[in-house]
Every structure is written in C-alpha cells, then in structure tokens.
Tab-separated table of N, CA, C and O in Angstrom:
chain	number	residue	atom	x	y	z
O	1	MET	N	-69.843	-2.011	-21.788
O	1	MET	CA	-69.546	-1.919	-20.407
O	1	MET	C	-69.103	-3.432	-19.904
O	1	MET	O	-69.815	-4.475	-20.298
O	2	GLU	N	-68.144	-3.456	-19.109
O	2	GLU	CA	-67.571	-4.789	-18.687
O	2	GLU	C	-68.557	-5.563	-17.916
O	2	GLU	O	-69.266	-5.068	-17.080
O	3	GLY	N	-68.601	-6.820	-18.167
O	3	GLY	CA	-69.567	-7.751	-17.463
O	3	GLY	C	-70.898	-7.864	-17.958
O	3	GLY	O	-71.706	-8.636	-17.579
O	4	GLU	N	-71.269	-7.113	-18.984
O	4	GLU	CA	-72.535	-7.113	-19.627
O	4	GLU	C	-72.418	-8.051	-20.861
O	4	GLU	O	-71.547	-8.036	-21.468
O	5	PRO	N	-73.580	-8.752	-20.980
O	5	PRO	CA	-73.632	-9.700	-22.224
O	5	PRO	C	-73.514	-8.974	-23.519
O	5	PRO	O	-74.132	-7.933	-23.462
O	6	ILE	N	-73.024	-9.505	-24.491
O	6	ILE	CA	-72.971	-8.951	-25.846
O	6	ILE	C	-73.753	-9.933	-26.711
O	6	ILE	O	-73.498	-11.228	-26.744
O	7	HIS	N	-74.737	-9.581	-27.546
O	7	HIS	CA	-75.435	-10.366	-28.396
O	7	HIS	C	-75.127	-10.215	-29.769
O	7	HIS	O	-75.132	-9.138	-30.243
O	8	LEU	N	-74.654	-11.319	-30.432
O	8	LEU	CA	-74.194	-11.311	-31.801
O	8	LEU	C	-74.897	-12.391	-32.583
O	8	LEU	O	-75.244	-13.439	-32.076
O	9	SER	N	-75.044	-12.174	-33.770
O	9	SER	CA	-75.688	-13.072	-34.869
O	9	SER	C	-74.691	-14.086	-35.535
O	9	SER	O	-75.123	-14.891	-36.083
O	10	ALA	N	-73.279	-13.837	-35.238
O	10	ALA	CA	-72.280	-14.671	-35.795
O	10	ALA	C	-72.075	-15.853	-34.916
O	10	ALA	O	-72.313	-15.919	-33.713
O	11	SER	N	-71.605	-16.955	-35.482
O	11	SER	CA	-71.234	-18.165	-34.663
O	11	SER	C	-69.951	-17.825	-33.938
O	11	SER	O	-69.121	-17.052	-34.336
O	12	LEU	N	-69.808	-18.779	-32.937
O	12	LEU	CA	-68.357	-18.678	-32.283
O	12	LEU	C	-67.264	-18.805	-33.137
O	12	LEU	O	-66.170	-18.222	-33.095
O	13	GLU	N	-67.513	-19.842	-34.105
O	13	GLU	CA	-66.380	-20.054	-35.159
O	13	GLU	C	-65.977	-18.952	-35.927
O	13	GLU	O	-64.796	-18.553	-36.198
O	14	GLN	N	-67.091	-18.092	-36.411
O	14	GLN	CA	-66.848	-17.068	-37.203
O	14	GLN	C	-66.151	-15.989	-36.410
O	14	GLN	O	-65.277	-15.202	-36.800
O	15	ILE	N	-66.466	-15.734	-35.218
O	15	ILE	CA	-65.921	-14.731	-34.272
O	15	ILE	C	-64.459	-15.262	-33.986
O	15	ILE	O	-63.551	-14.289	-34.149
O	16	ALA	N	-64.107	-16.458	-33.647
O	16	ALA	CA	-62.850	-16.859	-33.460
O	16	ALA	C	-61.838	-16.585	-34.662
O	16	ALA	O	-60.733	-16.388	-34.395
O	17	ARG	N	-62.478	-16.830	-35.869
O	17	ARG	CA	-61.601	-16.552	-37.030
O	17	ARG	C	-61.155	-15.174	-37.113
O	17	ARG	O	-60.080	-14.857	-37.794
O	18	GLU	N	-61.811	-14.187	-36.589
O	18	GLU	CA	-61.369	-12.735	-36.685
O	18	GLU	C	-60.581	-12.337	-35.426
O	18	GLU	O	-60.053	-11.251	-35.605
O	19	LEU	N	-60.327	-13.245	-34.545
O	19	LEU	CA	-59.463	-12.969	-33.381
O	19	LEU	C	-57.981	-13.115	-33.737
O	19	LEU	O	-57.748	-14.200	-34.371
O	20	PRO	N	-57.015	-12.503	-33.159
O	20	PRO	CA	-55.572	-12.882	-33.274
O	20	PRO	C	-55.349	-14.308	-32.839
O	20	PRO	O	-55.548	-14.672	-31.597
O	21	GLU	N	-54.770	-15.106	-33.735
O	21	GLU	CA	-54.573	-16.471	-33.486
O	21	GLU	C	-53.562	-16.731	-32.326
O	21	GLU	O	-53.609	-17.739	-31.667
O	22	GLU	N	-52.523	-15.800	-32.339
O	22	GLU	CA	-51.582	-15.920	-31.193
O	22	GLU	C	-52.196	-15.599	-29.628
O	22	GLU	O	-51.427	-15.759	-28.779
O	23	GLN	N	-53.209	-14.829	-29.643
O	23	GLN	CA	-53.790	-14.558	-28.459
O	23	GLN	C	-55.029	-15.341	-28.041
O	23	GLN	O	-55.320	-15.509	-26.760
O	24	PHE	N	-55.834	-15.788	-28.974
O	24	PHE	CA	-57.142	-16.473	-28.562
O	24	PHE	C	-57.226	-17.825	-29.190
O	24	PHE	O	-56.796	-18.074	-30.360
O	25	VAL	N	-57.520	-18.808	-28.398
O	25	VAL	CA	-57.568	-20.096	-28.839
O	25	VAL	C	-58.707	-20.884	-28.200
O	25	VAL	O	-59.051	-20.488	-27.109
O	26	TYR	N	-59.228	-22.002	-28.882
O	26	TYR	CA	-60.314	-22.827	-28.202
O	26	TYR	C	-59.529	-23.606	-27.248
O	26	TYR	O	-58.438	-24.170	-27.504
O	27	CYS	N	-60.258	-23.856	-26.044
O	27	CYS	CA	-59.812	-24.792	-25.098
O	27	CYS	C	-60.810	-25.804	-24.933
O	27	CYS	O	-60.418	-26.806	-24.331
O	28	HIS	N	-61.990	-25.545	-25.571
O	28	HIS	CA	-63.017	-26.585	-25.503
O	28	HIS	C	-63.903	-26.401	-26.700
O	28	HIS	O	-63.721	-25.277	-27.338
O	29	ARG	N	-64.603	-27.263	-27.088
O	29	ARG	CA	-65.460	-27.126	-28.355
O	29	ARG	C	-66.264	-25.845	-28.317
O	29	ARG	O	-66.269	-25.174	-29.336
O	30	SER	N	-66.781	-25.183	-27.184
O	30	SER	CA	-67.623	-24.135	-27.354
O	30	SER	C	-66.933	-22.930	-26.291
O	30	SER	O	-67.693	-22.050	-26.054
O	31	ILE	N	-65.680	-23.040	-26.288
O	31	ILE	CA	-64.936	-22.010	-25.427
O	31	ILE	C	-63.799	-21.426	-26.111
O	31	ILE	O	-62.808	-22.221	-26.352
O	32	VAL	N	-63.597	-20.146	-26.304
O	32	VAL	CA	-62.510	-19.525	-26.901
O	32	VAL	C	-61.926	-18.565	-25.723
O	32	VAL	O	-62.638	-18.025	-24.973
O	33	VAL	N	-60.626	-18.826	-25.419
O	33	VAL	CA	-59.984	-18.175	-24.214
O	33	VAL	C	-58.852	-17.193	-24.795
O	33	VAL	O	-58.253	-17.411	-25.765
O	34	ASN	N	-58.778	-16.118	-23.956
O	34	ASN	CA	-57.647	-15.079	-24.312
O	34	ASN	C	-56.569	-15.711	-23.490
O	34	ASN	O	-56.499	-15.651	-22.114
O	35	LEU	N	-55.425	-15.933	-24.074
O	35	LEU	CA	-54.206	-16.482	-23.378
O	35	LEU	C	-53.573	-15.691	-22.467
O	35	LEU	O	-52.865	-16.106	-21.450
O	36	GLU	N	-53.831	-14.394	-22.623
O	36	GLU	CA	-53.242	-13.407	-21.686
O	36	GLU	C	-54.011	-13.440	-20.377
O	36	GLU	O	-53.478	-12.848	-19.310
O	37	CYS	N	-55.056	-13.943	-20.197
O	37	CYS	CA	-55.889	-14.117	-19.008
O	37	CYS	C	-55.681	-15.410	-18.294
O	37	CYS	O	-56.451	-15.717	-17.212
O	38	VAL	N	-54.801	-16.512	-18.859
O	38	VAL	CA	-54.716	-17.614	-18.228
O	38	VAL	C	-53.792	-17.483	-17.077
O	38	VAL	O	-52.582	-17.104	-17.252
O	39	ARG	N	-54.162	-18.080	-15.935
O	39	ARG	CA	-53.214	-18.127	-14.707
O	39	ARG	C	-52.565	-19.440	-14.676
O	39	ARG	O	-51.336	-19.398	-14.462
O	40	SER	N	-53.189	-20.554	-15.034
O	40	SER	CA	-52.697	-21.869	-14.785
O	40	SER	C	-53.288	-22.933	-15.768
O	40	SER	O	-54.444	-22.640	-16.108
O	41	LEU	N	-52.635	-23.882	-16.156
O	41	LEU	CA	-53.255	-24.966	-16.949
O	41	LEU	C	-52.827	-26.276	-16.225
O	41	LEU	O	-51.667	-26.569	-16.020
O	42	THR	N	-53.788	-27.131	-15.912
O	42	THR	CA	-53.674	-28.436	-15.427
O	42	THR	C	-54.339	-29.364	-16.325
O	42	THR	O	-54.997	-28.979	-17.342
O	43	THR	N	-54.184	-30.597	-16.092
O	43	THR	CA	-54.746	-31.800	-17.001
O	43	THR	C	-56.415	-31.475	-16.893
O	43	THR	O	-56.932	-31.552	-15.837
O	44	GLY	N	-56.855	-31.054	-18.065
O	44	GLY	CA	-58.323	-31.010	-18.186
O	44	GLY	C	-58.918	-29.571	-17.702
O	44	GLY	O	-60.043	-29.521	-17.714
O	45	GLU	N	-58.057	-28.604	-17.212
O	45	GLU	CA	-58.586	-27.477	-16.798
O	45	GLU	C	-57.672	-26.248	-16.879
O	45	GLU	O	-56.531	-26.311	-16.746
O	46	LEU	N	-58.233	-25.074	-17.341
O	46	LEU	CA	-57.608	-23.864	-17.285
O	46	LEU	C	-58.049	-22.937	-16.027
O	46	LEU	O	-59.334	-23.070	-15.810
O	47	VAL	N	-57.288	-22.178	-15.363
O	47	VAL	CA	-57.726	-21.294	-14.571
O	47	VAL	C	-57.421	-19.969	-14.962
O	47	VAL	O	-56.281	-19.596	-15.363
O	48	LEU	N	-58.479	-19.034	-14.967
O	48	LEU	CA	-58.095	-17.587	-15.406
O	48	LEU	C	-57.757	-16.716	-14.259
O	48	LEU	O	-57.952	-16.951	-13.059
O	49	ASP	N	-57.354	-15.564	-14.594
O	49	ASP	CA	-56.967	-14.639	-13.547
O	49	ASP	C	-57.851	-14.339	-12.555
O	49	ASP	O	-57.797	-13.920	-11.321
O	50	ASP	N	-59.163	-14.268	-12.962
O	50	ASP	CA	-60.239	-13.775	-12.170
O	50	ASP	C	-60.896	-15.146	-11.247
O	50	ASP	O	-61.773	-15.100	-10.638
O	51	GLY	N	-60.171	-16.306	-11.534
O	51	GLY	CA	-60.444	-17.534	-10.771
O	51	GLY	C	-61.466	-18.485	-11.399
O	51	GLY	O	-61.866	-19.384	-10.776
O	52	THR	N	-61.886	-18.089	-12.533
O	52	THR	CA	-62.849	-18.888	-13.277
O	52	THR	C	-62.009	-20.107	-13.821
O	52	THR	O	-60.970	-20.122	-14.281
O	53	HIS	N	-62.614	-21.266	-13.659
O	53	HIS	CA	-62.166	-22.548	-14.119
O	53	HIS	C	-62.901	-22.801	-15.440
O	53	HIS	O	-64.134	-22.856	-15.492
O	54	LEU	N	-62.043	-23.290	-16.445
O	54	LEU	CA	-62.561	-23.776	-17.785
O	54	LEU	C	-62.110	-25.053	-18.069
O	54	LEU	O	-60.955	-25.331	-17.899
O	55	PRO	N	-63.005	-25.939	-18.600
O	55	PRO	CA	-62.615	-27.230	-18.955
O	55	PRO	C	-61.593	-27.127	-20.394
O	55	PRO	O	-61.743	-26.228	-21.264
O	56	VAL	N	-60.816	-28.009	-20.358
O	56	VAL	CA	-59.791	-28.245	-21.615
O	56	VAL	C	-60.033	-29.549	-22.098
O	56	VAL	O	-59.862	-30.661	-21.287
O	57	SER	N	-60.250	-29.670	-23.396
O	57	SER	CA	-60.537	-31.105	-23.929
O	57	SER	C	-59.176	-31.701	-24.136
O	57	SER	O	-58.152	-31.114	-24.228
O	58	ARG	N	-59.184	-33.059	-24.149
O	58	ARG	CA	-57.909	-33.799	-24.369
O	58	ARG	C	-57.232	-33.355	-25.558
O	58	ARG	O	-55.992	-33.379	-25.492
O	59	ARG	N	-57.994	-33.240	-26.705
O	59	ARG	CA	-57.300	-32.994	-27.813
O	59	ARG	C	-56.529	-31.619	-27.914
O	59	ARG	O	-55.750	-31.378	-28.745
O	60	ARG	N	-57.037	-30.657	-27.098
O	60	ARG	CA	-56.435	-29.395	-27.147
O	60	ARG	C	-55.435	-29.093	-26.050
O	60	ARG	O	-54.761	-28.092	-25.910
O	61	GLN	N	-55.187	-30.014	-25.139
O	61	GLN	CA	-54.397	-29.971	-24.045
O	61	GLN	C	-52.829	-29.661	-24.423
O	61	GLN	O	-52.207	-28.662	-23.886
O	62	VAL	N	-52.441	-30.444	-25.448
O	62	VAL	CA	-50.984	-30.264	-25.846
O	62	VAL	C	-50.751	-28.937	-26.530
O	62	VAL	O	-49.770	-28.199	-26.263
O	63	GLN	N	-51.723	-28.639	-27.358
O	63	GLN	CA	-51.632	-27.366	-28.131
O	63	GLN	C	-51.622	-26.093	-27.127
O	63	GLN	O	-50.859	-25.237	-27.315
O	64	LEU	N	-52.428	-26.093	-26.203
O	64	LEU	CA	-52.545	-25.068	-25.168
O	64	LEU	C	-51.254	-24.832	-24.404
O	64	LEU	O	-50.737	-23.906	-24.180
O	65	ARG	N	-50.775	-25.980	-23.906
O	65	ARG	CA	-49.470	-26.131	-23.067
O	65	ARG	C	-48.318	-25.549	-23.957
O	65	ARG	O	-47.589	-24.729	-23.426
O	66	GLU	N	-48.250	-25.838	-25.301
O	66	GLU	CA	-47.208	-25.389	-26.147
O	66	GLU	C	-47.307	-23.854	-26.464
O	66	GLU	O	-46.422	-23.087	-26.243
O	67	LEU	N	-48.520	-23.310	-26.652
O	67	LEU	CA	-48.795	-21.974	-26.784
O	67	LEU	C	-48.636	-21.241	-25.524
O	67	LEU	O	-47.889	-20.097	-25.646
O	68	LEU	N	-49.011	-21.716	-24.411
O	68	LEU	CA	-48.560	-20.980	-23.163
O	68	LEU	C	-47.227	-20.857	-22.797
O	68	LEU	O	-46.685	-20.063	-22.277
O	69	THR	N	-46.458	-21.905	-23.122
O	69	THR	CA	-45.102	-22.074	-22.863
O	69	THR	C	-44.420	-21.058	-23.834
O	69	THR	O	-43.406	-20.354	-23.258
O	70	ARG	N	-44.721	-20.891	-24.932
O	70	ARG	CA	-44.129	-19.850	-25.974
O	70	ARG	C	-44.480	-18.527	-25.860
O	70	ARG	O	-43.840	-17.519	-25.965
O	71	SER	N	-45.762	-18.189	-25.188
O	71	SER	CA	-46.256	-16.832	-24.934
O	71	SER	C	-45.593	-16.197	-23.658
O	71	SER	O	-45.045	-16.863	-22.932
O	72	ASP	N	-45.855	-14.834	-23.547
O	72	ASP	CA	-45.419	-14.210	-22.436
O	72	ASP	C	-46.572	-14.232	-21.272
O	72	ASP	O	-46.813	-13.122	-20.872
O	73	THR	N	-47.096	-15.245	-21.008
O	73	THR	CA	-48.269	-15.438	-20.079
O	73	THR	C	-47.496	-15.416	-18.628
O	73	THR	O	-46.341	-15.735	-18.584
O	74	LYS	N	-48.450	-15.282	-17.670
O	74	LYS	CA	-47.790	-15.433	-16.310
O	74	LYS	C	-47.679	-16.779	-15.745
O	74	LYS	O	-47.416	-16.985	-14.512
O	75	MET	N	-47.739	-17.816	-16.495
O	75	MET	CA	-47.560	-19.168	-16.140
O	75	MET	C	-46.313	-19.669	-15.788
O	75	MET	O	-45.239	-19.045	-16.219
C-alpha cells in the first residue's frame, strides 16, 4: 500500500543495481530517486512532484542535470 514502509534485508546499493538505470539514480550517498518524479533541480537540491526536497551532492549535480535534460521529465 502506498505510503507504508517496506522492510528489506538488501542494501540500498543492491536494490539500486536492480532498478532501471535510465529511471533511477543516486542524488546523494543514501538517496536513490525516480527521475520521473523530479519537478526541479537547483544547485544542491531536487524538488519532487509531491514537494519533497532532497539534497544533491556536488559530485552528482552534473550527472543529474544531464540525465534530466535527456529524459522526458517535466523540467
């Protein structure tokens, strides 16, 4: 059910490897984001469609901007 926590015994890295690379990407060390849910990207921050603000590491900023520019997101 949406909004309920899911408990897994796998690491985030293991889970991220199973997700489609063109749709899911790390924006920070411990955060993987679905690019289809990104509303905007500013320096150091992503805003999702639901208004959630997520940090973006400096080293992932350029990669995210390129992916969002190439994808069919709402940005």
